[in-house]
């Protein structure tokens, strides 16, 4: 019997998710310089991942353009007078399973951002972390996984894409934490 895609993604990415949480958890969001470094680290990867999704996400998984977070992140950086860094490249095969894996990570990040936004010091811009949670879209995405990932092979490809996305976020966060 095939494990439900949602459960498979959660299980397969548990350790990678914890590694990213640890890397980004080192930032003190209540402290100006640390928060700036946090946003800069996200700016290394978010635009690349969102651009990849824009190029590969099928219409039935929309409205992706309504939930992009790069505009809010870019606005926060601008308000702080920070020039966005050059984004790191992000490329995977453009199949629907990979789209599901990448979306799982990126939209999960939005849910986590809502929790992190409470730690941002008063007076610092927080549009990126404070982006409203799209619970209805998140539920709709999970509901579509059975349709988009009907085989174990598709689930495995989604899990691989999710792991590679977590790796990209981790790589974006680690240099900034070591600076």
PDB file of C-alpha atoms in Angstrom:
ATOM      1  CA  UNK A   1       0.000   0.000   0.000  1.00  0.00           C
ATOM      2  CA  UNK A   2       1.255   3.472  -0.906  1.00  0.00           C
ATOM      3  CA  UNK A   3       1.712   5.936   1.927  1.00  0.00           C
ATOM      4  CA  UNK A   4      -0.447   9.061   1.419  1.00  0.00           C
ATOM      5  CA  UNK A   5       1.666  11.741  -0.312  1.00  0.00           C
ATOM      6  CA  UNK A   6       1.256  14.267   2.509  1.00  0.00           C
ATOM      7  CA  UNK A   7       2.533  11.758   5.061  1.00  0.00           C
ATOM      8  CA  UNK A   8       5.365  10.640   2.766  1.00  0.00           C
ATOM      9  CA  UNK A   9       6.523  14.227   2.268  1.00  0.00           C
ATOM     10  CA  UNK A  10       6.425  14.937   5.991  1.00  0.00           C
ATOM     11  CA  UNK A  11       8.346  11.743   6.828  1.00  0.00           C
ATOM     12  CA  UNK A  12      10.930  12.115   4.078  1.00  0.00           C
ATOM     13  CA  UNK A  13      11.729  15.728   4.937  1.00  0.00           C
ATOM     14  CA  UNK A  14      11.611  15.627   8.735  1.00  0.00           C
ATOM     15  CA  UNK A  15      15.400  15.729   9.197  1.00  0.00           C
ATOM     16  CA  UNK A  16      15.972  18.282   6.416  1.00  0.00           C
ATOM     17  CA  UNK A  17      13.243  20.488   7.875  1.00  0.00           C
ATOM     18  CA  UNK A  18      14.881  20.303  11.301  1.00  0.00           C
ATOM     19  CA  UNK A  19      18.256  21.208   9.776  1.00  0.00           C
ATOM     20  CA  UNK A  20      16.783  24.310   8.096  1.00  0.00           C
ATOM     21  CA  UNK A  21      14.953  25.278  11.284  1.00  0.00           C
ATOM     22  CA  UNK A  22      18.245  24.989  13.171  1.00  0.00           C
ATOM     23  CA  UNK A  23      20.150  27.083  10.610  1.00  0.00           C
ATOM     24  CA  UNK A  24      17.561  29.862  10.558  1.00  0.00           C
ATOM     25  CA  UNK A  25      16.781  29.521  14.267  1.00  0.00           C
ATOM     26  CA  UNK A  26      20.188  31.003  15.047  1.00  0.00           C
ATOM     27  CA  UNK A  27      18.965  34.413  13.951  1.00  0.00           C
ATOM     28  CA  UNK A  28      17.607  36.687  16.664  1.00  0.00           C
ATOM     29  CA  UNK A  29      14.668  38.334  14.912  1.00  0.00           C
ATOM     30  CA  UNK A  30      14.334  40.909  17.681  1.00  0.00           C
ATOM     31  CA  UNK A  31      17.859  42.198  17.003  1.00  0.00           C
ATOM     32  CA  UNK A  32      18.298  44.529  14.021  1.00  0.00           C
ATOM     33  CA  UNK A  33      21.537  43.159  12.505  1.00  0.00           C
ATOM     34  CA  UNK A  34      20.496  39.540  12.969  1.00  0.00           C
ATOM     35  CA  UNK A  35      17.077  40.163  11.444  1.00  0.00           C
ATOM     36  CA  UNK A  36      18.720  41.866   8.465  1.00  0.00           C
ATOM     37  CA  UNK A  37      20.953  38.806   8.001  1.00  0.00           C
ATOM     38  CA  UNK A  38      17.895  36.542   8.234  1.00  0.00           C
ATOM     39  CA  UNK A  39      16.062  38.447   5.498  1.00  0.00           C
ATOM     40  CA  UNK A  40      19.196  38.547   3.334  1.00  0.00           C
ATOM     41  CA  UNK A  41      19.605  34.786   3.669  1.00  0.00           C
ATOM     42  CA  UNK A  42      16.020  34.254   2.528  1.00  0.00           C
ATOM     43  CA  UNK A  43      16.586  36.669  -0.349  1.00  0.00           C
ATOM     44  CA  UNK A  44      19.344  34.365  -1.610  1.00  0.00           C
ATOM     45  CA  UNK A  45      16.857  31.574  -2.341  1.00  0.00           C
ATOM     46  CA  UNK A  46      13.204  32.718  -2.326  1.00  0.00           C
ATOM     47  CA  UNK A  47      13.301  34.556  -5.686  1.00  0.00           C
ATOM     48  CA  UNK A  48      14.919  31.566  -7.418  1.00  0.00           C
ATOM     49  CA  UNK A  49      12.445  29.067  -6.025  1.00  0.00           C
ATOM     50  CA  UNK A  50       9.462  31.269  -6.810  1.00  0.00           C
ATOM     51  CA  UNK A  51      10.729  31.903 -10.354  1.00  0.00           C
ATOM     52  CA  UNK A  52      11.153  28.151 -10.837  1.00  0.00           C
ATOM     53  CA  UNK A  53       7.590  27.569  -9.635  1.00  0.00           C
ATOM     54  CA  UNK A  54       6.265  30.337 -11.871  1.00  0.00           C
ATOM     55  CA  UNK A  55       7.841  28.552 -14.829  1.00  0.00           C
ATOM     56  CA  UNK A  56       6.615  25.047 -13.938  1.00  0.00           C
ATOM     57  CA  UNK A  57       3.453  25.171 -11.845  1.00  0.00           C
ATOM     58  CA  UNK A  58       0.401  24.078 -13.840  1.00  0.00           C
ATOM     59  CA  UNK A  59      -2.705  26.215 -13.960  1.00  0.00           C
ATOM     60  CA  UNK A  60      -4.700  23.809 -11.791  1.00  0.00           C
ATOM     61  CA  UNK A  61      -2.312  24.492  -8.908  1.00  0.00           C
ATOM     62  CA  UNK A  62      -2.888  28.230  -9.095  1.00  0.00           C
ATOM     63  CA  UNK A  63      -3.390  30.870  -7.799  1.00  0.00           C
ATOM     64  CA  UNK A  64       0.381  30.776  -7.227  1.00  0.00           C
ATOM     65  CA  UNK A  65       0.821  34.397  -8.313  1.00  0.00           C
ATOM     66  CA  UNK A  66      -1.450  35.465  -5.472  1.00  0.00           C
ATOM     67  CA  UNK A  67       0.761  33.906  -2.804  1.00  0.00           C
ATOM     68  CA  UNK A  68       4.271  34.858  -3.887  1.00  0.00           C
ATOM     69  CA  UNK A  69       6.366  36.167  -1.013  1.00  0.00           C
ATOM     70  CA  UNK A  70       9.301  37.713  -2.876  1.00  0.00           C
ATOM     71  CA  UNK A  71       7.508  41.084  -3.271  1.00  0.00           C
ATOM     72  CA  UNK A  72       7.030  41.315   0.514  1.00  0.00           C
ATOM     73  CA  UNK A  73      10.610  40.197   1.191  1.00  0.00           C
ATOM     74  CA  UNK A  74      11.920  42.691  -1.337  1.00  0.00           C
ATOM     75  CA  UNK A  75       9.864  45.464   0.280  1.00  0.00           C
ATOM     76  CA  UNK A  76      11.244  44.606   3.737  1.00  0.00           C
ATOM     77  CA  UNK A  77      14.802  44.703   2.400  1.00  0.00           C
ATOM     78  CA  UNK A  78      14.161  48.048   0.691  1.00  0.00           C
ATOM     79  CA  UNK A  79      12.693  49.518   3.873  1.00  0.00           C
ATOM     80  CA  UNK A  80      15.870  48.486   5.692  1.00  0.00           C
ATOM     81  CA  UNK A  81      18.069  49.917   2.923  1.00  0.00           C
ATOM     82  CA  UNK A  82      19.431  46.490   1.991  1.00  0.00           C
ATOM     83  CA  UNK A  83      20.296  45.712  -1.609  1.00  0.00           C
ATOM     84  CA  UNK A  84      19.003  42.197  -2.378  1.00  0.00           C
ATOM     85  CA  UNK A  85      21.811  39.688  -2.819  1.00  0.00           C
ATOM     86  CA  UNK A  86      22.278  37.759  -6.020  1.00  0.00           C
ATOM     87  CA  UNK A  87      19.934  34.776  -5.762  1.00  0.00           C
ATOM     88  CA  UNK A  88      21.484  31.329  -5.868  1.00  0.00           C
ATOM     89  CA  UNK A  89      20.481  29.192  -8.840  1.00  0.00           C
ATOM     90  CA  UNK A  90      17.652  26.749  -8.335  1.00  0.00           C
ATOM     91  CA  UNK A  91      16.775  24.160 -10.943  1.00  0.00           C
ATOM     92  CA  UNK A  92      14.983  20.840 -10.905  1.00  0.00           C
ATOM     93  CA  UNK A  93      13.126  18.885 -13.534  1.00  0.00           C
ATOM     94  CA  UNK A  94       9.816  20.577 -14.257  1.00  0.00           C
ATOM     95  CA  UNK A  95       7.505  17.607 -13.714  1.00  0.00           C
ATOM     96  CA  UNK A  96       4.382  17.878 -11.564  1.00  0.00           C
ATOM     97  CA  UNK A  97       5.883  15.719  -8.808  1.00  0.00           C
ATOM     98  CA  UNK A  98       8.779  18.157  -8.426  1.00  0.00           C
ATOM     99  CA  UNK A  99       6.345  21.076  -8.386  1.00  0.00           C
ATOM    100  CA  UNK A 100       4.476  19.368  -5.545  1.00  0.00           C
ATOM    101  CA  UNK A 101       7.686  18.851  -3.565  1.00  0.00           C
ATOM    102  CA  UNK A 102       8.874  22.427  -4.000  1.00  0.00           C
ATOM    103  CA  UNK A 103       5.433  23.848  -3.203  1.00  0.00           C
ATOM    104  CA  UNK A 104       5.299  21.734  -0.050  1.00  0.00           C
ATOM    105  CA  UNK A 105       8.489  23.372   1.235  1.00  0.00           C
ATOM    106  CA  UNK A 106       7.763  26.912   0.146  1.00  0.00           C
ATOM    107  CA  UNK A 107       4.206  27.015   1.421  1.00  0.00           C
ATOM    108  CA  UNK A 108       5.222  25.265   4.629  1.00  0.00           C
ATOM    109  CA  UNK A 109       7.724  28.080   5.066  1.00  0.00           C
ATOM    110  CA  UNK A 110       4.867  30.574   4.888  1.00  0.00           C
ATOM    111  CA  UNK A 111       3.101  28.783   7.731  1.00  0.00           C
ATOM    112  CA  UNK A 112       6.314  28.855   9.792  1.00  0.00           C
ATOM    113  CA  UNK A 113       6.830  32.509   8.951  1.00  0.00           C
ATOM    114  CA  UNK A 114       3.562  33.386  10.606  1.00  0.00           C
ATOM    115  CA  UNK A 115       4.925  31.993  13.875  1.00  0.00           C
ATOM    116  CA  UNK A 116       8.288  33.706  13.446  1.00  0.00           C
ATOM    117  CA  UNK A 117       6.692  37.084  12.750  1.00  0.00           C
ATOM    118  CA  UNK A 118       5.837  37.353  16.455  1.00  0.00           C
ATOM    119  CA  UNK A 119       9.566  37.493  17.248  1.00  0.00           C
ATOM    120  CA  UNK A 120      10.340  40.475  15.006  1.00  0.00           C
ATOM    121  CA  UNK A 121      11.135  43.593  16.998  1.00  0.00           C
ATOM    122  CA  UNK A 122       8.640  46.418  16.891  1.00  0.00           C
ATOM    123  CA  UNK A 123       9.612  48.968  14.271  1.00  0.00           C
ATOM    124  CA  UNK A 124      11.236  46.465  11.911  1.00  0.00           C
ATOM    125  CA  UNK A 125       9.398  45.688   8.690  1.00  0.00           C
ATOM    126  CA  UNK A 126       7.747  42.267   8.741  1.00  0.00           C
ATOM    127  CA  UNK A 127       5.731  42.002   5.540  1.00  0.00           C
ATOM    128  CA  UNK A 128       7.615  38.858   4.510  1.00  0.00           C
ATOM    129  CA  UNK A 129       7.079  36.897   7.691  1.00  0.00           C
ATOM    130  CA  UNK A 130       3.706  38.464   8.276  1.00  0.00           C
ATOM    131  CA  UNK A 131       2.341  37.438   4.872  1.00  0.00           C
ATOM    132  CA  UNK A 132      -1.107  36.095   5.594  1.00  0.00           C
ATOM    133  CA  UNK A 133      -1.376  32.358   5.803  1.00  0.00           C
ATOM    134  CA  UNK A 134      -3.275  30.879   2.913  1.00  0.00           C
ATOM    135  CA  UNK A 135      -4.913  28.069   4.875  1.00  0.00           C
ATOM    136  CA  UNK A 136      -7.537  27.414   2.201  1.00  0.00           C
ATOM    137  CA  UNK A 137      -4.836  27.180  -0.484  1.00  0.00           C
ATOM    138  CA  UNK A 138      -2.695  24.966   1.767  1.00  0.00           C
ATOM    139  CA  UNK A 139      -5.617  22.599   2.321  1.00  0.00           C
ATOM    140  CA  UNK A 140      -6.408  22.651  -1.393  1.00  0.00           C
ATOM    141  CA  UNK A 141      -2.796  21.842  -2.189  1.00  0.00           C
ATOM    142  CA  UNK A 142      -2.852  18.848   0.155  1.00  0.00           C
ATOM    143  CA  UNK A 143      -6.135  17.687  -1.314  1.00  0.00           C
ATOM    144  CA  UNK A 144      -4.585  17.761  -4.793  1.00  0.00           C
ATOM    145  CA  UNK A 145      -1.560  15.655  -3.840  1.00  0.00           C
ATOM    146  CA  UNK A 146      -3.379  12.344  -4.270  1.00  0.00           C
ATOM    147  CA  UNK A 147      -4.299  13.374  -7.812  1.00  0.00           C
ATOM    148  CA  UNK A 148      -0.865  14.749  -8.711  1.00  0.00           C
ATOM    149  CA  UNK A 149       1.130  11.987  -7.000  1.00  0.00           C
ATOM    150  CA  UNK A 150      -0.778   8.778  -7.821  1.00  0.00           C
ATOM    151  CA  UNK A 151       2.205   6.402  -7.778  1.00  0.00           C
ATOM    152  CA  UNK A 152       5.079   5.625  -5.464  1.00  0.00           C
ATOM    153  CA  UNK A 153       7.466   6.842  -8.164  1.00  0.00           C
ATOM    154  CA  UNK A 154       5.708  10.239  -8.269  1.00  0.00           C
ATOM    155  CA  UNK A 155       5.732  10.464  -4.476  1.00  0.00           C
ATOM    156  CA  UNK A 156       9.451   9.643  -4.442  1.00  0.00           C
ATOM    157  CA  UNK A 157      10.154  12.393  -7.012  1.00  0.00           C
ATOM    158  CA  UNK A 158       8.149  14.881  -4.921  1.00  0.00           C
ATOM    159  CA  UNK A 159      10.089  13.895  -1.809  1.00  0.00           C
ATOM    160  CA  UNK A 160      13.394  14.286  -3.673  1.00  0.00           C
ATOM    161  CA  UNK A 161      12.372  17.740  -4.904  1.00  0.00           C
ATOM    162  CA  UNK A 162      11.316  18.749  -1.390  1.00  0.00           C
ATOM    163  CA  UNK A 163      14.640  17.547   0.016  1.00  0.00           C
ATOM    164  CA  UNK A 164      16.566  19.468  -2.633  1.00  0.00           C
ATOM    165  CA  UNK A 165      14.528  22.582  -1.828  1.00  0.00           C
ATOM    166  CA  UNK A 166      15.271  22.237   1.881  1.00  0.00           C
ATOM    167  CA  UNK A 167      18.955  21.808   0.965  1.00  0.00           C
ATOM    168  CA  UNK A 168      18.838  25.034  -1.054  1.00  0.00           C
ATOM    169  CA  UNK A 169      17.269  26.920   1.867  1.00  0.00           C
ATOM    170  CA  UNK A 170      19.840  25.461   4.244  1.00  0.00           C
ATOM    171  CA  UNK A 171      22.718  26.490   1.967  1.00  0.00           C
ATOM    172  CA  UNK A 172      21.272  30.012   1.747  1.00  0.00           C
ATOM    173  CA  UNK A 173      21.003  30.275   5.538  1.00  0.00           C
ATOM    174  CA  UNK A 174      24.267  28.761   6.647  1.00  0.00           C
ATOM    175  CA  UNK A 175      26.710  31.305   5.130  1.00  0.00           C
ATOM    176  CA  UNK A 176      24.833  34.137   6.778  1.00  0.00           C
ATOM    177  CA  UNK A 177      24.891  32.437  10.186  1.00  0.00           C
ATOM    178  CA  UNK A 178      28.654  31.999   9.915  1.00  0.00           C
ATOM    179  CA  UNK A 179      29.334  35.616   8.926  1.00  0.00           C
TER     180      UNK A 179
END
